[in-house]
């Protein structure tokens, strides 16, 4: 993913990151469509990745994209349920292994 591990425990939010590749669960972002906000929730456990996403989505306009990077294994299930319950679209998600740890990435389109 885009940010190195942060031993201080600070989890930054980044603006203007590129869209993430991964299997689409709903129509994928248009090619070249930029993610408006990037939330690093690595190292956080449930419910913190969802709470960070909810707070970040509140700052976006309808249709803008948010990318969340998390390491919590339950985050896949959590983000699917969160999007279903809130009406936001989970447009892409994927997983990779980084430094021996599974990392999950989610792209959400604000309703």
CSV table of N, CA and C in Angstrom, one decimal:
chain,number,residue,atom,x,y,z
A,1,UNK,N,0.8,-1.2,0.0
A,1,UNK,CA,0.0,0.0,0.0
A,1,UNK,C,0.9,1.2,0.0
A,2,UNK,N,0.4,2.4,0.2
A,2,UNK,CA,1.2,3.6,-0.1
A,2,UNK,C,2.0,4.1,1.1
A,3,UNK,N,1.7,3.8,2.3
A,3,UNK,CA,2.4,4.4,3.4
A,3,UNK,C,3.2,3.4,4.2
A,4,UNK,N,4.4,3.8,4.7
A,4,UNK,CA,5.2,2.8,5.5
A,4,UNK,C,4.5,2.7,6.8
A,5,UNK,N,4.9,1.6,7.5
A,5,UNK,CA,4.4,1.4,8.9
A,5,UNK,C,4.8,2.6,9.7
A,6,UNK,N,4.0,3.0,10.6
A,6,UNK,CA,4.2,4.2,11.5
A,6,UNK,C,4.3,3.7,12.9
A,7,UNK,N,5.5,3.6,13.5
A,7,UNK,CA,5.6,3.0,14.8
A,7,UNK,C,5.0,4.0,15.9
A,8,UNK,N,4.8,5.2,15.6
A,8,UNK,CA,4.2,6.2,16.6
A,8,UNK,C,2.7,5.9,16.7
A,9,UNK,N,2.1,5.1,15.9
A,9,UNK,CA,0.7,4.9,16.0
A,9,UNK,C,-0.2,5.9,15.4
A,10,UNK,N,0.4,6.9,14.7
A,10,UNK,CA,-0.4,7.9,14.0
A,10,UNK,C,-0.9,7.3,12.7
A,11,UNK,N,-2.2,7.4,12.4
A,11,UNK,CA,-2.7,6.9,11.2
A,11,UNK,C,-3.2,8.0,10.3
A,12,UNK,N,-2.4,8.4,9.3
A,12,UNK,CA,-2.7,9.6,8.5
A,12,UNK,C,-3.9,9.4,7.6
A,13,UNK,N,-4.4,10.5,7.2
A,13,UNK,CA,-5.4,10.5,6.1
A,13,UNK,C,-4.8,11.3,5.0
A,14,UNK,N,-4.8,10.7,3.8
A,14,UNK,CA,-4.2,11.3,2.6
A,14,UNK,C,-5.2,11.8,1.6
A,15,UNK,N,-4.9,12.9,0.9
A,15,UNK,CA,-5.8,13.4,-0.1
A,15,UNK,C,-5.2,13.1,-1.5
A,16,UNK,N,-6.0,12.8,-2.5
A,16,UNK,CA,-5.6,12.7,-3.9
A,16,UNK,C,-4.8,11.5,-4.2
A,17,UNK,N,-5.0,10.4,-3.6
A,17,UNK,CA,-4.3,9.1,-3.9
A,17,UNK,C,-5.0,8.5,-5.2
A,18,UNK,N,-4.2,7.6,-5.8
A,18,UNK,CA,-4.7,7.0,-7.0
A,18,UNK,C,-5.6,5.8,-6.6
A,19,UNK,N,-6.5,5.4,-7.5
A,19,UNK,CA,-7.4,4.3,-7.3
A,19,UNK,C,-6.7,3.0,-7.1
A,20,UNK,N,-7.3,2.1,-6.3
A,20,UNK,CA,-6.6,0.8,-6.0
A,20,UNK,C,-7.2,-0.3,-6.9
A,21,UNK,N,-6.3,-1.2,-7.3
A,21,UNK,CA,-6.8,-2.3,-8.1
A,21,UNK,C,-7.3,-3.4,-7.1
A,22,UNK,N,-8.2,-4.2,-7.6
A,22,UNK,CA,-8.8,-5.3,-6.8
A,22,UNK,C,-10.1,-5.7,-7.5
A,23,UNK,N,-10.6,-6.9,-7.0
A,23,UNK,CA,-11.8,-7.4,-7.6
A,23,UNK,C,-13.0,-6.4,-7.3
A,24,UNK,N,-13.8,-6.1,-8.2
A,24,UNK,CA,-14.9,-5.2,-8.0
A,24,UNK,C,-16.1,-6.0,-7.5
A,25,UNK,N,-16.8,-5.3,-6.5
A,25,UNK,CA,-18.0,-5.9,-6.0
A,25,UNK,C,-19.2,-5.2,-6.6
A,26,UNK,N,-19.1,-4.0,-7.1
A,26,UNK,CA,-20.1,-3.2,-7.8
A,26,UNK,C,-19.3,-2.6,-8.9
A,27,UNK,N,-20.0,-1.8,-9.8
A,27,UNK,CA,-19.2,-1.2,-10.9
A,27,UNK,C,-17.9,-0.5,-10.4
A,28,UNK,N,-16.8,-0.8,-11.0
A,28,UNK,CA,-15.5,-0.3,-10.6
A,28,UNK,C,-15.4,1.2,-10.9
A,29,UNK,N,-14.5,1.9,-10.3
A,29,UNK,CA,-14.2,3.3,-10.6
A,29,UNK,C,-13.8,3.3,-12.1
A,30,UNK,N,-14.1,4.4,-12.8
A,30,UNK,CA,-13.7,4.6,-14.1
A,30,UNK,C,-12.2,4.7,-14.1
A,31,UNK,N,-11.6,4.2,-15.2
A,31,UNK,CA,-10.1,4.2,-15.3
A,31,UNK,C,-9.6,5.6,-15.2
A,32,UNK,N,-8.7,5.8,-14.3
A,32,UNK,CA,-8.1,7.1,-14.1
A,32,UNK,C,-8.8,7.9,-13.1
A,33,UNK,N,-10.0,7.4,-12.6
A,33,UNK,CA,-10.7,8.2,-11.6
A,33,UNK,C,-10.0,8.2,-10.3
A,34,UNK,N,-9.7,9.3,-9.7
A,34,UNK,CA,-8.8,9.4,-8.5
A,34,UNK,C,-9.6,9.2,-7.2
A,35,UNK,N,-9.0,8.6,-6.3
A,35,UNK,CA,-9.5,8.5,-4.9
A,35,UNK,C,-9.3,9.9,-4.3
A,36,UNK,N,-10.4,10.4,-3.7
A,36,UNK,CA,-10.4,11.8,-3.1
A,36,UNK,C,-9.7,11.8,-1.8
A,37,UNK,N,-9.8,10.7,-1.0
A,37,UNK,CA,-9.3,10.6,0.3
A,37,UNK,C,-8.8,9.2,0.6
A,38,UNK,N,-7.6,9.1,1.3
A,38,UNK,CA,-7.0,7.8,1.6
A,38,UNK,C,-6.8,7.7,3.1
A,39,UNK,N,-7.4,6.7,3.7
A,39,UNK,CA,-7.4,6.5,5.2
A,39,UNK,C,-6.5,5.3,5.5
A,40,UNK,N,-5.5,5.5,6.3
A,40,UNK,CA,-4.6,4.4,6.7
A,40,UNK,C,-5.1,3.9,8.1
A,41,UNK,N,-5.8,2.7,8.1
A,41,UNK,CA,-6.3,2.1,9.3
A,41,UNK,C,-5.5,0.9,9.7
A,42,UNK,N,-4.3,0.7,9.2
A,42,UNK,CA,-3.5,-0.4,9.5
A,42,UNK,C,-3.2,-0.4,11.0
A,43,UNK,N,-3.2,-1.6,11.6
A,43,UNK,CA,-2.9,-1.8,13.0
A,43,UNK,C,-4.1,-1.5,13.9
A,44,UNK,N,-5.2,-1.0,13.3
A,44,UNK,CA,-6.4,-0.8,14.1
A,44,UNK,C,-7.4,-2.0,14.1
A,45,UNK,N,-8.0,-2.2,15.2
A,45,UNK,CA,-9.0,-3.3,15.2
A,45,UNK,C,-10.4,-2.8,15.2
A,46,UNK,N,-11.4,-3.6,14.9
A,46,UNK,CA,-12.8,-3.3,14.9
A,46,UNK,C,-13.2,-2.7,16.2
A,47,UNK,N,-13.9,-1.6,16.2
A,47,UNK,CA,-14.6,-0.9,15.0
A,47,UNK,C,-13.8,0.3,14.5
A,48,UNK,N,-12.6,0.5,14.8
A,48,UNK,CA,-11.9,1.7,14.5
A,48,UNK,C,-11.7,1.9,12.9
A,49,UNK,N,-11.4,0.9,12.1
A,49,UNK,CA,-11.4,1.2,10.7
A,49,UNK,C,-12.7,1.7,10.1
A,50,UNK,N,-13.8,1.1,10.6
A,50,UNK,CA,-15.1,1.6,10.1
A,50,UNK,C,-15.4,3.0,10.6
A,51,UNK,N,-15.1,3.3,11.8
A,51,UNK,CA,-15.3,4.6,12.4
A,51,UNK,C,-14.4,5.7,11.6
A,52,UNK,N,-13.2,5.3,11.3
A,52,UNK,CA,-12.3,6.3,10.5
A,52,UNK,C,-12.9,6.5,9.1
A,53,UNK,N,-13.5,5.4,8.5
A,53,UNK,CA,-14.1,5.5,7.2
A,53,UNK,C,-15.3,6.4,7.3
A,54,UNK,N,-16.1,6.2,8.3
A,54,UNK,CA,-17.4,7.0,8.4
A,54,UNK,C,-17.1,8.5,8.6
A,55,UNK,N,-16.1,8.8,9.4
A,55,UNK,CA,-15.7,10.2,9.6
A,55,UNK,C,-15.1,10.8,8.3
A,56,UNK,N,-14.3,10.0,7.5
A,56,UNK,CA,-13.8,10.5,6.3
A,56,UNK,C,-14.8,10.7,5.2
A,57,UNK,N,-15.8,9.7,5.1
A,57,UNK,CA,-16.9,9.8,4.2
A,57,UNK,C,-17.7,11.1,4.4
A,58,UNK,N,-17.8,11.5,5.6
A,58,UNK,CA,-18.6,12.7,5.9
A,58,UNK,C,-18.0,14.0,5.3
A,59,UNK,N,-16.7,13.9,5.0
A,59,UNK,CA,-16.0,15.1,4.4
A,59,UNK,C,-16.1,15.1,2.9
A,60,UNK,N,-16.6,14.0,2.3
A,60,UNK,CA,-16.6,13.9,0.8
A,60,UNK,C,-17.9,14.3,0.3
A,61,UNK,N,-17.9,14.8,-1.0
A,61,UNK,CA,-19.2,15.0,-1.7
A,61,UNK,C,-19.7,13.7,-2.3
A,62,UNK,N,-20.9,13.7,-2.6
A,62,UNK,CA,-21.6,12.5,-3.2
A,62,UNK,C,-20.8,12.1,-4.5
A,63,UNK,N,-20.5,10.8,-4.6
A,63,UNK,CA,-19.8,10.3,-5.8
A,63,UNK,C,-18.3,10.2,-5.6
A,64,UNK,N,-17.7,10.9,-4.7
A,64,UNK,CA,-16.3,10.9,-4.5
A,64,UNK,C,-15.9,9.5,-3.9
A,65,UNK,N,-14.6,9.2,-4.1
A,65,UNK,CA,-14.1,7.9,-3.7
A,65,UNK,C,-13.2,8.0,-2.5
A,66,UNK,N,-13.3,7.0,-1.6
A,66,UNK,CA,-12.5,6.9,-0.4
A,66,UNK,C,-11.8,5.6,-0.4
A,67,UNK,N,-10.5,5.6,-0.1
A,67,UNK,CA,-9.8,4.3,0.0
A,67,UNK,C,-9.4,4.1,1.4
A,68,UNK,N,-9.6,2.9,2.0
A,68,UNK,CA,-9.2,2.6,3.3
A,68,UNK,C,-8.3,1.4,3.2
A,69,UNK,N,-7.1,1.5,3.9
A,69,UNK,CA,-6.2,0.4,4.0
A,69,UNK,C,-6.2,-0.1,5.5
A,70,UNK,N,-6.5,-1.4,5.7
A,70,UNK,CA,-6.6,-2.0,7.0
A,70,UNK,C,-5.9,-3.3,7.1
A,71,UNK,N,-5.6,-3.7,8.3
A,71,UNK,CA,-5.0,-5.0,8.6
A,71,UNK,C,-5.8,-6.0,9.4
A,72,UNK,N,-6.9,-5.5,9.9
A,72,UNK,CA,-7.9,-6.3,10.7
A,72,UNK,C,-8.5,-7.3,9.8
A,73,UNK,N,-8.3,-8.6,10.1
A,73,UNK,CA,-8.9,-9.7,9.2
A,73,UNK,C,-10.4,-9.6,9.1
A,74,UNK,N,-11.1,-9.1,10.0
A,74,UNK,CA,-12.6,-9.0,10.0
A,74,UNK,C,-13.0,-7.8,9.2
A,75,UNK,N,-12.1,-7.0,8.7
A,75,UNK,CA,-12.5,-5.7,8.0
A,75,UNK,C,-13.2,-6.0,6.6
A,76,UNK,N,-12.9,-7.2,6.0
A,76,UNK,CA,-13.6,-7.5,4.7
A,76,UNK,C,-15.1,-7.6,5.0
A,77,UNK,N,-15.5,-8.4,6.0
A,77,UNK,CA,-16.9,-8.5,6.4
A,77,UNK,C,-17.5,-7.2,6.9
A,78,UNK,N,-16.7,-6.5,7.7
A,78,UNK,CA,-17.2,-5.3,8.2
A,78,UNK,C,-17.5,-4.2,7.2
A,79,UNK,N,-16.6,-4.0,6.2
A,79,UNK,CA,-16.8,-3.0,5.2
A,79,UNK,C,-18.0,-3.4,4.2
A,80,UNK,N,-18.1,-4.7,3.9
A,80,UNK,CA,-19.3,-5.1,3.1
A,80,UNK,C,-20.6,-4.7,3.9
A,81,UNK,N,-20.7,-5.0,5.1
A,81,UNK,CA,-21.9,-4.7,5.9
A,81,UNK,C,-22.1,-3.3,6.1
A,82,UNK,N,-21.0,-2.5,6.3
A,82,UNK,CA,-21.1,-1.1,6.5
A,82,UNK,C,-21.6,-0.4,5.2
A,83,UNK,N,-21.1,-0.8,4.1
A,83,UNK,CA,-21.6,-0.2,2.8
A,83,UNK,C,-23.1,-0.6,2.5
A,84,UNK,N,-23.4,-1.8,2.8
A,84,UNK,CA,-24.8,-2.3,2.6
A,84,UNK,C,-25.7,-1.5,3.5
A,85,UNK,N,-25.4,-1.2,4.8
A,85,UNK,CA,-26.2,-0.5,5.7
A,85,UNK,C,-26.3,1.0,5.5
A,86,UNK,N,-25.2,1.6,4.9
A,86,UNK,CA,-25.2,3.0,4.8
A,86,UNK,C,-25.6,3.5,3.4
A,87,UNK,N,-25.6,2.6,2.4
A,87,UNK,CA,-26.0,3.0,1.1
A,87,UNK,C,-24.8,3.5,0.3
A,88,UNK,N,-23.6,3.5,0.9
A,88,UNK,CA,-22.4,3.8,0.1
A,88,UNK,C,-22.0,2.5,-0.7
A,89,UNK,N,-21.3,2.7,-1.8
A,89,UNK,CA,-21.0,1.6,-2.7
A,89,UNK,C,-19.5,1.1,-2.5
A,90,UNK,N,-19.3,-0.2,-2.2
A,90,UNK,CA,-18.0,-0.7,-2.1
A,90,UNK,C,-17.6,-1.1,-3.5
A,91,UNK,N,-16.9,-0.2,-4.2
A,91,UNK,CA,-16.6,-0.4,-5.6
A,91,UNK,C,-15.4,-1.3,-5.9
A,92,UNK,N,-14.5,-1.5,-5.0
A,92,UNK,CA,-13.4,-2.4,-5.2
A,92,UNK,C,-12.8,-2.7,-3.8
A,93,UNK,N,-12.3,-3.9,-3.8
A,93,UNK,CA,-11.5,-4.3,-2.6
A,93,UNK,C,-10.5,-5.4,-3.0
A,94,UNK,N,-9.5,-5.5,-2.2
A,94,UNK,CA,-8.5,-6.5,-2.5
A,94,UNK,C,-7.6,-6.7,-1.3
A,95,UNK,N,-6.7,-7.7,-1.4
A,95,UNK,CA,-5.9,-8.0,-0.3
A,95,UNK,C,-4.5,-8.3,-0.8
A,96,UNK,N,-3.5,-8.1,0.0
A,96,UNK,CA,-2.1,-8.4,-0.3
A,96,UNK,C,-1.4,-8.7,1.0
A,97,UNK,N,-0.2,-9.2,0.9
A,97,UNK,CA,0.6,-9.4,2.1
A,97,UNK,C,1.8,-8.4,2.0
A,98,UNK,N,1.9,-7.7,3.1
A,98,UNK,CA,2.9,-6.6,3.2
A,98,UNK,C,3.7,-6.9,4.5
A,99,UNK,N,5.0,-7.1,4.4
A,99,UNK,CA,5.8,-7.4,5.6
A,99,UNK,C,5.3,-8.6,6.4
A,100,UNK,N,4.8,-9.6,5.6
A,100,UNK,CA,4.3,-10.8,6.2
A,100,UNK,C,2.9,-10.7,6.9
A,101,UNK,N,2.3,-9.5,6.7
A,101,UNK,CA,1.0,-9.3,7.3
A,101,UNK,C,0.0,-9.0,6.3
A,102,UNK,N,-1.2,-9.7,6.3
A,102,UNK,CA,-2.3,-9.4,5.4
A,102,UNK,C,-2.7,-8.0,5.5
A,103,UNK,N,-2.9,-7.3,4.3
A,103,UNK,CA,-3.3,-6.0,4.3
A,103,UNK,C,-4.5,-5.9,3.3
A,104,UNK,N,-5.6,-5.2,3.7
A,104,UNK,CA,-6.8,-5.2,2.9
A,104,UNK,C,-7.0,-3.7,2.5
A,105,UNK,N,-7.5,-3.6,1.3
A,105,UNK,CA,-7.8,-2.3,0.7
A,105,UNK,C,-9.2,-2.2,0.2
A,106,UNK,N,-9.9,-1.1,0.5
A,106,UNK,CA,-11.3,-0.9,0.1
A,106,UNK,C,-11.5,0.4,-0.5
A,107,UNK,N,-12.2,0.5,-1.6
A,107,UNK,CA,-12.6,1.7,-2.3
A,107,UNK,C,-14.1,1.9,-2.2
A,108,UNK,N,-14.5,3.0,-1.6
A,108,UNK,CA,-15.9,3.2,-1.3
A,108,UNK,C,-16.4,4.5,-2.0
A,109,UNK,N,-17.5,4.4,-2.7
A,109,UNK,CA,-18.0,5.6,-3.4
A,109,UNK,C,-19.1,6.2,-2.4
A,110,UNK,N,-19.0,7.5,-2.1
A,110,UNK,CA,-19.9,8.1,-1.2
A,110,UNK,C,-21.3,8.2,-1.9
A,111,UNK,N,-22.4,7.9,-1.2
A,111,UNK,CA,-23.7,8.0,-1.8
A,111,UNK,C,-24.1,9.5,-2.0
